[in-house]
Coordinates of C-alpha atoms in Angstrom, one line a residue:
Chain A
X521 CA 53.3 3.2 6.3
X522 CA 50.7 3.7 9.0
X523 CA 47.8 6.0 8.6
X524 CA 48.1 9.5 9.9
X525 CA 45.1 8.9 12.2
X526 CA 42.6 6.2 12.8
X527 CA 39.8 7.8 10.9
X528 CA 41.5 7.6 7.5
X529 CA 39.7 5.2 5.2
X530 CA 36.5 4.7 7.2
X531 CA 33.2 4.7 5.3
X532 CA 31.5 8.0 4.6
X533 CA 28.5 7.1 6.7
X534 CA 30.7 7.5 9.8
X535 CA 31.2 11.1 9.1
X536 CA 28.4 13.6 9.6
X537 CA 29.4 16.1 6.9
X538 CA 29.7 13.4 4.2
X539 CA 26.0 12.4 4.5
X540 CA 24.0 13.1 1.3
X541 CA 20.9 13.5 3.5
X542 CA 22.2 16.9 4.6
X543 CA 21.4 18.3 1.2
X544 CA 18.6 15.9 0.3
X545 CA 16.3 14.5 3.0
X546 CA 15.2 11.6 0.8
X547 CA 18.9 10.5 0.5
X548 CA 19.3 10.0 4.2
X549 CA 20.1 6.3 4.7
X550 CA 21.6 5.3 8.0
X551 CA 21.1 1.6 7.6
X552 CA 24.1 -0.6 7.9
X553 CA 24.5 -3.7 5.7
X554 CA 22.4 -6.3 7.4
X555 CA 23.8 -9.8 8.2
X556 CA 20.9 -11.4 6.3
X557 CA 18.2 -10.6 3.7
X558 CA 14.6 -11.5 3.4
X559 CA 12.9 -13.3 0.5
X560 CA 9.3 -12.7 -0.4
X561 CA 8.2 -16.3 0.5
X562 CA 9.6 -16.5 4.0
X563 CA 7.1 -16.0 6.7
X564 CA 7.7 -12.8 8.7
X565 CA 6.0 -12.1 12.0
X566 CA 5.7 -8.5 13.3
X567 CA 4.9 -7.2 16.7
X568 CA 5.4 -4.2 18.9
X569 CA 4.1 -0.8 19.5
X570 CA 1.8 1.2 17.2
X571 CA 4.6 1.9 14.7
X572 CA 4.9 -1.8 14.2
X573 CA 1.5 -1.7 12.4
X574 CA 3.1 0.3 9.6
X575 CA 5.8 -2.3 9.2
X576 CA 3.2 -5.0 9.0
X577 CA 1.1 -3.0 6.5
X578 CA 4.0 -2.4 4.2
X579 CA 5.2 -6.0 4.2
X580 CA 1.7 -7.2 3.2
X581 CA 1.3 -4.4 0.6
X582 CA 4.6 -5.2 -1.1
X583 CA 3.8 -8.9 -1.4
X584 CA 5.9 -10.2 1.4
X585 CA 4.7 -13.1 3.4
X586 CA 3.5 -11.2 6.4
X587 CA 2.5 -14.2 8.4
X588 CA -1.0 -14.0 9.9
X589 CA -1.9 -17.1 12.0
X590 CA -5.1 -15.6 13.4
X591 CA -6.9 -14.4 10.3
X592 CA -10.4 -13.0 10.2
X593 CA -12.9 -15.2 8.4
X594 CA -12.6 -14.3 4.7
X595 CA -16.2 -13.2 4.5
X596 CA -15.1 -10.0 6.1
X597 CA -13.5 -7.1 4.2
X598 CA -10.0 -6.3 5.5
X599 CA -10.9 -2.8 6.7
X600 CA -13.7 -4.1 8.8
X601 CA -11.5 -7.0 10.2
X602 CA -8.8 -4.5 11.2
X603 CA -11.3 -2.8 13.5
X604 CA -11.4 -6.0 15.4
X605 CA -7.6 -6.3 15.5
X606 CA -7.3 -8.9 12.7
X607 CA -4.5 -8.6 10.3
X608 CA -2.6 -5.9 12.1
X609 CA 0.0 -8.5 13.3
X610 CA 0.5 -12.2 13.1
X611 CA -2.1 -12.8 15.8
X612 CA -4.6 -10.6 17.5
X613 CA -2.3 -9.4 20.3
X614 CA -2.7 -5.7 19.6
X615 CA 0.2 -3.4 20.5
X616 CA 3.0 -4.8 22.6
X617 CA 4.7 -1.9 24.2
X618 CA 7.4 -3.2 26.5
X619 CA 9.8 -6.0 26.4
X620 CA 8.3 -7.4 29.6
X621 CA 4.9 -7.5 27.9
X622 CA 6.4 -9.5 25.0
X623 CA 8.1 -11.9 27.4
X624 CA 4.9 -12.5 29.4
X625 CA 2.8 -12.9 26.2
X626 CA 5.0 -15.7 25.1
X627 CA 4.9 -17.4 28.5
X628 CA 1.1 -17.0 28.6
X629 CA 0.7 -18.4 25.1
X630 CA 2.7 -21.5 26.1
X631 CA 0.8 -21.9 29.4
X632 CA 3.8 -21.0 31.6
X633 CA 2.3 -17.9 33.1
X634 CA -1.4 -17.6 34.1
X635 CA -2.0 -14.1 35.4
X636 CA -4.5 -13.7 38.3
X637 CA -6.5 -11.2 36.3
X638 CA -8.2 -12.9 33.3
X639 CA -11.0 -10.5 32.6
X640 CA -11.9 -6.9 33.2
X641 CA -15.4 -5.4 33.4
X642 CA -16.4 -3.1 30.7
X643 CA -19.6 -1.3 29.7
X644 CA -22.8 -3.0 30.7
X645 CA -22.2 -6.7 31.0
X646 CA -19.3 -6.8 28.6
X647 CA -15.8 -7.7 29.5
X648 CA -12.4 -7.0 28.0
X649 CA -9.1 -8.8 28.0
X650 CA -6.7 -7.0 30.4
X651 CA -3.8 -7.8 28.1
X652 CA -5.5 -6.4 25.0
X653 CA -8.3 -4.3 26.2
X654 CA -9.0 -2.5 22.9
X655 CA -8.8 -5.5 20.6
X656 CA -12.5 -5.3 20.1
X657 CA -14.5 -2.1 19.9
X658 CA -17.0 -3.1 22.6
X659 CA -15.3 -6.0 24.3
X660 CA -16.6 -9.5 24.6
X661 CA -20.1 -10.5 25.6
X662 CA -18.9 -12.6 28.4
X663 CA -15.9 -14.1 30.1
X664 CA -16.8 -17.4 28.5
X665 CA -16.5 -15.9 25.0
X666 CA -13.2 -14.2 26.0
X667 CA -11.8 -17.5 27.1
X668 CA -12.8 -19.2 23.9
X669 CA -11.2 -16.4 21.9
X670 CA -8.1 -16.5 24.0
X671 CA -7.6 -20.2 23.3
X672 CA -7.7 -19.5 19.6
X673 CA -5.4 -16.5 20.1
X674 CA -2.7 -18.4 22.0
X675 CA -2.7 -21.2 19.5
X676 CA -2.2 -18.7 16.8
X677 CA 0.8 -17.1 18.7
X678 CA 2.4 -20.5 19.1
X679 CA 1.9 -21.3 15.4
X680 CA 3.4 -17.9 14.5
X681 CA 6.5 -18.3 16.7
X682 CA 7.2 -21.9 15.5
X683 CA 6.5 -21.1 11.8
X684 CA 8.2 -17.8 11.2
X685 CA 11.7 -17.3 9.8
X686 CA 12.0 -13.7 10.9
X687 CA 10.6 -11.7 13.8
X688 CA 10.4 -7.9 13.4
X689 CA 9.8 -6.3 16.8
X690 CA 9.3 -2.6 17.5
X691 CA 10.1 -1.4 21.0
X692 CA 7.8 1.3 22.1
X693 CA 7.7 2.1 25.8
X694 CA 9.4 1.6 29.1
X695 CA 6.5 2.8 31.3
X696 CA 3.8 0.4 32.3
X697 CA 1.3 -0.7 34.9
X698 CA 2.0 -3.9 36.8
X699 CA -0.2 -6.1 38.9
X700 CA 1.3 -6.0 42.4
X701 CA 0.3 -9.6 43.1
X702 CA 1.9 -11.4 40.2
X703 CA 3.8 -8.8 38.2
X704 CA 1.5 -9.1 35.2
X705 CA 2.1 -6.1 32.9
X706 CA -1.0 -4.4 31.4
X707 CA -0.6 -2.5 28.2
X708 CA -3.0 0.2 29.5
X709 CA -3.7 1.2 33.1
X710 CA -6.9 -0.3 34.4
X711 CA -9.8 2.2 34.1
X712 CA -8.7 3.6 30.7
X713 CA -10.3 0.9 28.5
X714 CA -12.0 -1.4 30.9
X715 CA -11.2 -2.5 34.4
X716 CA -11.2 -0.5 37.6
X717 CA -8.2 1.4 38.8
X718 CA -7.2 0.3 42.3
X719 CA -3.8 1.7 43.4
X720 CA -3.6 -1.1 45.9
X721 CA -3.7 -3.7 43.1
X722 CA -1.5 -2.1 40.4
X723 CA 1.6 0.0 40.4
X724 CA 3.4 2.2 37.9
X725 CA 6.8 1.0 36.8
X726 CA 9.3 2.5 34.4
X727 CA 11.7 -0.2 33.1
X728 CA 15.3 0.8 33.0
X729 CA 18.1 -0.3 30.7
X730 CA 19.1 -3.4 32.6
X731 CA 15.5 -4.7 33.0
X732 CA 14.6 -3.9 29.4
X733 CA 17.7 -5.6 28.1
X734 CA 17.2 -8.7 30.2
X735 CA 13.5 -8.9 29.3
X736 CA 14.3 -8.6 25.6
X737 CA 17.0 -11.2 25.7
X738 CA 14.7 -13.5 27.7
X739 CA 11.9 -13.1 25.2
X740 CA 14.1 -13.7 22.1
X741 CA 15.9 -16.6 23.7
X742 CA 12.5 -18.1 24.5
X743 CA 11.6 -17.7 20.8
X744 CA 14.8 -19.3 19.8
X745 CA 14.1 -22.2 22.1
X746 CA 10.9 -22.8 20.1
X747 CA 12.4 -21.8 16.7
X748 CA 16.2 -21.9 16.7
X749 CA 16.6 -20.5 13.3
X750 CA 14.5 -17.4 13.8
X751 CA 16.1 -14.2 12.6
X752 CA 15.3 -11.0 14.5
X753 CA 15.1 -7.4 13.4
X754 CA 14.7 -4.9 16.2
X755 CA 13.6 -1.3 15.9
X756 CA 12.6 1.5 18.2
X757 CA 9.4 3.4 17.6
X758 CA 9.9 7.0 16.8
X759 CA 6.5 7.9 18.2
X760 CA 6.8 9.9 21.4
X761 CA 5.0 9.0 24.5
X762 CA 1.4 10.0 24.7
X763 CA 1.6 10.5 28.5
X764 CA 4.0 9.9 31.3
X765 CA 3.5 9.0 34.9
X766 CA 6.9 10.5 35.8
X767 CA 6.7 13.9 37.3
X768 CA 8.4 15.7 34.4
X769 CA 7.6 16.9 30.9
X770 CA 6.4 14.1 28.6
X771 CA 9.1 14.9 26.0
X772 CA 11.8 14.5 28.7
X773 CA 10.3 11.1 29.5
X774 CA 10.2 10.3 25.8
X775 CA 13.9 10.9 25.3
X776 CA 14.7 8.8 28.4
X777 CA 12.5 5.9 27.3
X778 CA 13.8 5.9 23.8
X779 CA 17.3 6.0 25.1
X780 CA 16.7 3.0 27.2
X781 CA 15.1 1.1 24.3
X782 CA 17.9 2.0 22.0
X783 CA 20.5 0.8 24.3
X784 CA 18.6 -2.4 25.1
X785 CA 18.2 -3.1 21.3
X786 CA 21.9 -2.4 20.7
X787 CA 23.0 -4.6 23.5
X788 CA 20.7 -7.4 22.5
X789 CA 21.9 -7.3 18.9
X790 CA 25.5 -7.4 20.1
X791 CA 24.7 -10.5 22.3
X792 CA 22.6 -12.6 19.9
X793 CA 23.6 -13.7 16.5
X794 CA 21.2 -13.1 13.5
X795 CA 19.8 -10.2 15.4
X796 CA 20.1 -6.8 13.8
X797 CA 18.9 -3.3 14.6
X798 CA 17.0 -1.3 12.0
X799 CA 17.1 2.5 12.6
X800 CA 13.4 3.5 12.2
X801 CA 13.8 5.8 15.1
X802 CA 16.9 7.5 13.6
X803 CA 15.3 8.0 10.2
X804 CA 12.2 9.7 11.5
X805 CA 13.9 11.8 14.2
X806 CA 17.1 12.8 12.4
X807 CA 17.8 16.5 11.7
X808 CA 18.3 15.4 8.0
X809 CA 14.6 15.0 7.5
X810 CA 13.9 18.4 8.9
X811 CA 11.0 17.3 11.1
X812 CA 9.0 16.6 8.0
X813 CA 7.8 13.2 9.2
X814 CA 5.7 14.3 12.2
X815 CA 2.2 15.4 11.8
X816 CA 0.5 18.4 13.2
X817 CA 0.5 17.0 16.7
X818 CA 4.3 16.5 16.5
X819 CA 3.7 12.9 17.5
X820 CA 2.1 10.8 14.8
X821 CA 4.4 9.7 12.0
X822 CA 3.2 10.8 8.6
X823 CA 2.9 8.5 5.7
X824 CA 5.9 10.0 3.9
X825 CA 7.9 9.1 7.0
X826 CA 6.7 5.6 7.0
X827 CA 7.5 5.4 3.3
X828 CA 11.0 6.5 3.8
X829 CA 11.5 4.0 6.6
X830 CA 10.1 1.1 4.6
X831 CA 11.9 2.1 1.4
X832 CA 15.1 1.7 3.2
X833 CA 13.9 -1.5 4.9
X834 CA 13.2 -3.1 1.5
X835 CA 16.4 -1.7 0.0
X836 CA 18.6 -3.3 2.6
X837 CA 16.7 -6.4 3.6
X838 CA 15.2 -7.3 0.3
X839 CA 17.4 -5.9 -2.5
X840 CA 16.2 -7.0 -5.9
X841 CA 12.8 -8.1 -4.7
X842 CA 10.2 -6.4 -6.8
X843 CA 7.2 -4.8 -5.0
X844 CA 4.0 -6.5 -5.9
X845 CA 0.6 -6.4 -4.4
X846 CA -0.4 -9.3 -2.2
X847 CA -2.7 -11.6 -4.2
X848 CA -6.2 -12.3 -2.9
X849 CA -6.1 -15.7 -1.3
X850 CA -7.9 -18.7 -2.8
X851 CA -9.8 -19.0 0.5
X852 CA -11.1 -15.5 0.2
X853 CA -12.2 -16.0 -3.4
X854 CA -14.0 -19.2 -2.5
X855 CA -15.9 -17.7 0.4
X856 CA -16.8 -14.5 -1.4
X857 CA -18.1 -16.5 -4.3
X858 CA -20.1 -18.7 -1.9
X859 CA -21.6 -15.7 -0.1
X860 CA -22.6 -14.1 -3.4
X861 CA -24.3 -17.2 -4.6
X862 CA -26.1 -17.8 -1.3
X863 CA -27.4 -14.2 -1.3
X864 CA -28.7 -14.7 -4.8
X865 CA -30.5 -17.9 -3.8
X866 CA -32.2 -16.3 -0.9
X867 CA -33.2 -13.4 -3.0
X868 CA -34.7 -15.8 -5.5
X869 CA -36.4 -17.8 -2.7
X870 CA -38.1 -14.7 -1.5
X871 CA -39.5 -14.3 -5.0
X872 CA -40.9 -17.8 -5.1
X873 CA -44.7 -18.3 -5.0
X874 CA -44.6 -21.9 -3.9
X875 CA -45.8 -22.0 -0.4
X876 CA -47.4 -25.3 0.5
X877 CA -49.9 -25.5 3.3
X878 CA -48.6 -28.9 4.5
Chain B
X559 CA -62.0 1.0 18.4
X560 CA -65.0 -1.0 17.1
X561 CA -64.3 -4.3 15.5
X562 CA -65.8 -3.1 12.2
X563 CA -63.5 0.0 12.1
X564 CA -60.3 -2.1 12.1
X565 CA -58.4 -2.3 8.9
X566 CA -55.2 -4.3 9.1
X567 CA -52.5 -4.1 6.5
X568 CA -49.8 -6.7 6.4
X569 CA -47.1 -6.3 3.8
X570 CA -43.6 -7.6 3.2
X571 CA -41.6 -10.2 1.4
X572 CA -42.1 -14.0 1.2
X573 CA -42.8 -14.6 4.8
X574 CA -46.2 -12.9 4.5
X575 CA -47.4 -15.7 2.1
X576 CA -48.0 -18.0 5.0
X577 CA -50.2 -15.3 6.5
X578 CA -52.1 -14.7 3.3
X579 CA -52.7 -18.4 2.8
X580 CA -54.3 -18.6 6.3
X581 CA -56.8 -15.8 5.7
X582 CA -60.4 -16.8 6.3
X583 CA -63.7 -14.9 5.7
X584 CA -63.6 -13.7 9.3
X585 CA -60.3 -11.9 8.4
X586 CA -62.1 -9.6 5.9
X587 CA -60.6 -6.6 7.6
X588 CA -57.1 -7.9 7.1
X589 CA -55.3 -7.3 3.9
X590 CA -52.0 -9.1 3.2
X591 CA -49.8 -7.8 0.3
X592 CA -46.6 -9.4 -0.7
X593 CA -44.0 -7.2 -2.3
X594 CA -43.3 -9.5 -5.3
X595 CA -39.7 -8.8 -5.8
X596 CA -36.9 -7.5 -3.7
X597 CA -36.0 -5.1 -6.5
X598 CA -39.2 -3.2 -5.6
X599 CA -37.7 -2.7 -2.2
X600 CA -35.4 -0.3 -3.8
X601 CA -37.9 2.3 -2.7
X602 CA -40.1 0.6 0.0
X603 CA -41.4 4.0 1.2
X604 CA -43.0 4.5 -2.2
X605 CA -44.2 0.9 -2.1
X606 CA -45.6 1.4 1.3
X607 CA -47.2 4.6 0.3
X608 CA -48.9 2.9 -2.6
X609 CA -50.0 0.1 -0.3
X610 CA -51.3 2.6 2.2
X611 CA -53.5 4.2 -0.4
X612 CA -54.5 0.8 -1.9
X613 CA -55.7 -0.5 1.4
X614 CA -57.8 2.5 2.3
X615 CA -56.0 3.8 5.3
X616 CA -55.3 1.0 7.6
X617 CA -55.7 1.3 11.3
X618 CA -52.8 -1.1 12.1
X619 CA -49.8 -2.1 9.9
X620 CA -47.6 -5.1 10.1
X621 CA -44.4 -5.5 8.1
X622 CA -42.1 -8.3 7.4
X623 CA -38.8 -7.5 5.7
X624 CA -35.6 -9.4 5.0
X625 CA -36.5 -12.3 7.2
X626 CA -34.5 -14.9 5.2
X627 CA -31.2 -13.2 5.4
X628 CA -29.8 -15.4 8.2
X629 CA -30.1 -18.3 5.7
X630 CA -27.5 -16.7 3.5
X631 CA -25.1 -17.1 6.3
X632 CA -26.4 -20.1 8.0
X633 CA -28.1 -22.8 6.0
X634 CA -25.3 -24.2 3.8
X635 CA -21.8 -24.8 5.3
X636 CA -19.4 -22.1 4.4
X637 CA -16.2 -23.1 2.4
X638 CA -14.4 -21.9 5.5
X639 CA -16.5 -23.4 8.3
X640 CA -16.9 -21.0 11.2
X641 CA -18.2 -20.7 14.7
X642 CA -19.3 -17.6 16.6
X643 CA -18.8 -16.4 20.1
X644 CA -21.5 -17.2 22.7
X645 CA -22.1 -15.7 26.1
X646 CA -22.7 -19.0 27.8
X647 CA -20.7 -21.6 26.0
X648 CA -17.9 -19.4 24.7
X649 CA -18.5 -20.4 21.1
X650 CA -21.0 -22.1 19.0
X651 CA -20.4 -24.8 17.9
X652 CA -17.8 -25.9 20.3
X653 CA -15.3 -27.0 17.6
X654 CA -11.8 -25.7 17.5
X655 CA -11.4 -26.6 13.9
X656 CA -14.0 -23.9 12.8
X657 CA -12.7 -20.4 12.3
X658 CA -13.7 -18.4 15.4
X659 CA -15.7 -15.2 14.8
X660 CA -16.4 -13.0 17.9
X661 CA -20.1 -12.4 18.4
X662 CA -19.7 -8.7 18.3
X663 CA -18.0 -8.9 14.9
X664 CA -20.6 -11.2 13.5
X665 CA -23.4 -9.0 14.8
X666 CA -21.9 -5.8 13.4
X667 CA -21.3 -7.4 10.0
X668 CA -24.8 -8.9 10.0
X669 CA -26.4 -5.5 10.7
X670 CA -24.3 -3.9 8.0
X671 CA -25.6 -6.5 5.5
X672 CA -29.2 -6.1 6.7
X673 CA -29.0 -2.3 6.3
X674 CA -30.5 -2.6 2.9
X675 CA -33.8 -3.4 4.8
X676 CA -33.1 -1.7 8.1
X677 CA -32.6 1.7 6.5
X678 CA -36.3 1.7 5.6
X679 CA -37.8 1.2 9.0
X680 CA -37.7 4.8 10.0
X681 CA -39.1 6.1 6.7
X682 CA -41.9 3.6 6.8
X683 CA -42.6 4.6 10.4
X684 CA -42.8 8.2 9.3
X685 CA -45.1 7.4 6.4
X686 CA -47.7 5.8 8.6
X687 CA -47.6 8.6 11.1
X688 CA -49.4 7.6 14.3
X689 CA -50.8 4.4 13.0
X690 CA -49.6 1.5 15.1
X691 CA -46.8 -0.3 13.2
X692 CA -45.2 -3.6 14.1
X693 CA -42.5 -5.7 12.5
X694 CA -43.2 -9.4 12.3
X695 CA -40.1 -11.5 13.2
X696 CA -39.3 -14.3 10.7
X697 CA -39.9 -17.9 11.7
X698 CA -37.0 -19.7 13.2
X699 CA -35.0 -22.1 11.1
X700 CA -35.8 -25.8 10.6
X701 CA -33.6 -27.9 12.9
X702 CA -34.3 -31.3 11.3
X703 CA -31.5 -31.8 8.8
X704 CA -33.1 -34.8 7.2
X705 CA -36.2 -32.6 6.5
X706 CA -34.0 -30.0 4.9
X707 CA -32.4 -32.6 2.7
X708 CA -35.8 -33.9 1.6
X709 CA -37.1 -30.3 1.0
X710 CA -34.1 -28.3 -0.1
X711 CA -36.1 -26.2 -2.5
X712 CA -33.7 -23.9 -4.4
X713 CA -30.9 -24.8 -2.1
X714 CA -30.6 -28.2 -3.7
X715 CA -27.6 -27.4 -5.8
X716 CA -25.7 -26.2 -2.8
X717 CA -26.6 -29.2 -0.6
X718 CA -23.4 -31.1 -1.6
X719 CA -21.5 -28.5 0.4
X720 CA -23.3 -29.7 3.5
X721 CA -25.5 -28.1 6.0
X722 CA -24.1 -25.7 8.6
X723 CA -24.5 -27.1 12.2
X724 CA -28.0 -26.6 13.5
X725 CA -26.9 -24.8 16.6
X726 CA -25.0 -22.3 14.5
X727 CA -28.0 -21.7 12.2
X728 CA -30.1 -21.0 15.2
X729 CA -27.6 -18.6 16.7
X730 CA -27.4 -16.7 13.5
X731 CA -31.2 -16.5 13.3
X732 CA -31.2 -15.1 16.9
X733 CA -28.6 -12.5 15.9
X734 CA -30.9 -11.4 13.1
X735 CA -34.0 -11.3 15.4
X736 CA -32.2 -9.2 18.0
X737 CA -31.0 -6.7 15.3
X738 CA -34.5 -6.3 13.9
X739 CA -35.9 -6.0 17.5
X740 CA -33.5 -3.3 18.4
X741 CA -33.7 -1.3 15.2
X742 CA -37.5 -1.6 15.2
X743 CA -37.7 -0.2 18.7
X744 CA -35.3 2.6 17.8
X745 CA -37.6 3.5 14.9
X746 CA -40.7 3.4 17.1
X747 CA -41.9 0.2 15.6
X748 CA -43.3 -2.7 17.7
X749 CA -41.7 -6.1 17.3
X750 CA -43.7 -9.3 17.3
X751 CA -41.8 -12.5 18.1
X752 CA -42.7 -15.7 16.3
X753 CA -45.7 -17.5 17.8
X754 CA -44.5 -19.7 20.7
X755 CA -46.6 -22.6 19.7
X756 CA -44.7 -22.9 16.5
X757 CA -41.3 -23.3 18.2
X758 CA -40.0 -26.6 19.4
X759 CA -38.2 -27.0 22.7
X760 CA -34.8 -26.4 21.1
X761 CA -36.0 -23.2 19.5
X762 CA -36.5 -24.4 15.9
X763 CA -39.6 -24.3 13.7
X764 CA -41.8 -27.1 15.0
X765 CA -42.7 -29.8 12.5
X766 CA -46.4 -29.0 12.0
X767 CA -45.6 -25.5 10.9
X768 CA -43.0 -26.2 8.2
X769 CA -43.6 -25.9 4.5
X770 CA -41.8 -27.7 1.7
X771 CA -38.7 -25.5 1.9
X772 CA -36.1 -25.0 4.6
X773 CA -37.0 -21.4 5.5
X774 CA -40.7 -20.5 5.5
X775 CA -43.7 -21.3 7.7
X776 CA -46.8 -22.9 6.3
X777 CA -50.5 -22.0 6.4
X778 CA -50.9 -23.2 10.0
X779 CA -48.0 -21.0 10.9
X780 CA -49.7 -18.1 9.2
X781 CA -52.8 -18.8 11.2
X782 CA -50.9 -18.5 14.4
X783 CA -49.5 -15.1 13.2
X784 CA -53.0 -13.9 12.4
X785 CA -53.9 -14.8 16.0
X786 CA -51.0 -12.7 17.2
X787 CA -52.1 -9.8 15.0
X788 CA -55.5 -10.1 16.4
X789 CA -54.1 -10.0 20.0
X790 CA -52.0 -7.0 19.2
X791 CA -54.8 -5.1 17.6
X792 CA -57.6 -6.2 20.0
X793 CA -59.4 -7.8 17.1
X794 CA -61.6 -10.8 17.7
X795 CA -61.0 -13.5 15.1

């Protein structure tokens, strides 16, 4: 006997009124069963917009192997190192806002794209990296130092791509500034954090659905060419745009950009195997959570919001894995012990009376 | 100011010993006091005040604080060998195997670690009012690795770890000097560089001015510093 209509027997999650999140915000769980799970040992690389930093932070905090291939020297405390962009992601690439930026980063790391702009002037004689202008509080002391750092950085990116089992990428923006000469995408318009704005040299661009989808597929296929087994988790940042170059309200631009990113993510997941969408955007913006997860500025995601997102992330991608604090590495212990002993020696030396005249 | 009216006070940690060992009868107007233990530095303003009274109101004051700190970082190889950014060469040393530390990061960390000494510059300046006050830069490191191995002093037990590359040691020393120079000037304190005659062509402490440890200058070095002090104060030695 056939069903009366095609909706009979479908899961509760496909019906709005059946969602427990309507009554209880914390019960809201729109995550579909993923095609794979994560174990604590497998190396996971994160990247993307500012929201991606939360994902990285929670992975590390819960004892997952958040792969960092460009670590700060262990003599530095983590909080200080983060000020210089260390430990936020696998390598010191800073925020990656658009799919095109991701694609170009990969090409640059493997020497397949060398942008014309390599260095922007900053305060005094300092310079910044046009592709991560805020990675250091006051930039680099010279282009020579920036080049040396970039070599280390690109090697770290290659190691991350080739070593990881899973790539978690958070799509953030569609708006960008592109160099008219070679199409290089800058994460920030020149003049905001280094560089000089020249409308003849750079142009505003707002990526559409087709471009974003193709850029995302291109980047992920490039990764798969280097690491065929890499799993991919895509998510869309729920953080609204800070500013728009489009002549319209910034919230209108936000909904447009997020729609583009959402469709691009969905299309990509439908195209590639072992590529799944995780609904961070939906969790934070859903009516079920009653706008509780945005701060006073209605833009920054609050810690309870991040907790809700990551609780669901671990529930679905790592069921049964107990949360545990990441242990202090052996390397860190060795260095800290060494520095303490050396400081003690120097202190004792300063107390010594033995100064010989010859 | 008449020669006879000059009263010079030099105080600080171990680097002032070279100066005191070089004092001669003609330096009667110069008093060098070593603060015996770093622990006393817990309140160097009080220490300086006591010294001020002790030395009967100096007309010129020279201080030397925390000059050996660069050796904590630089003398013995770190378990995770590192290199630092450099404006000309990109990095020092030029060795990809060493963990890269941007120069800004190293400098900021260094300054935070030196804050235990730097925080007292302004209070000491205030204590001595209008009296000319200068900070004496520590001597540069010893570049000769064989010399260090023959005279390791209390670093001997750490020697098996190896010495850090000499160019790195010099770069860290220069970071320290620049921090002290900048913070001294911010506090209204003059800054006296090491005597040029004591520095070899590569920037290390020249052989005749070393003592039997890897970090201090000897009596001849101290004599050069006394000449610098005389030049700064207009004294005739």
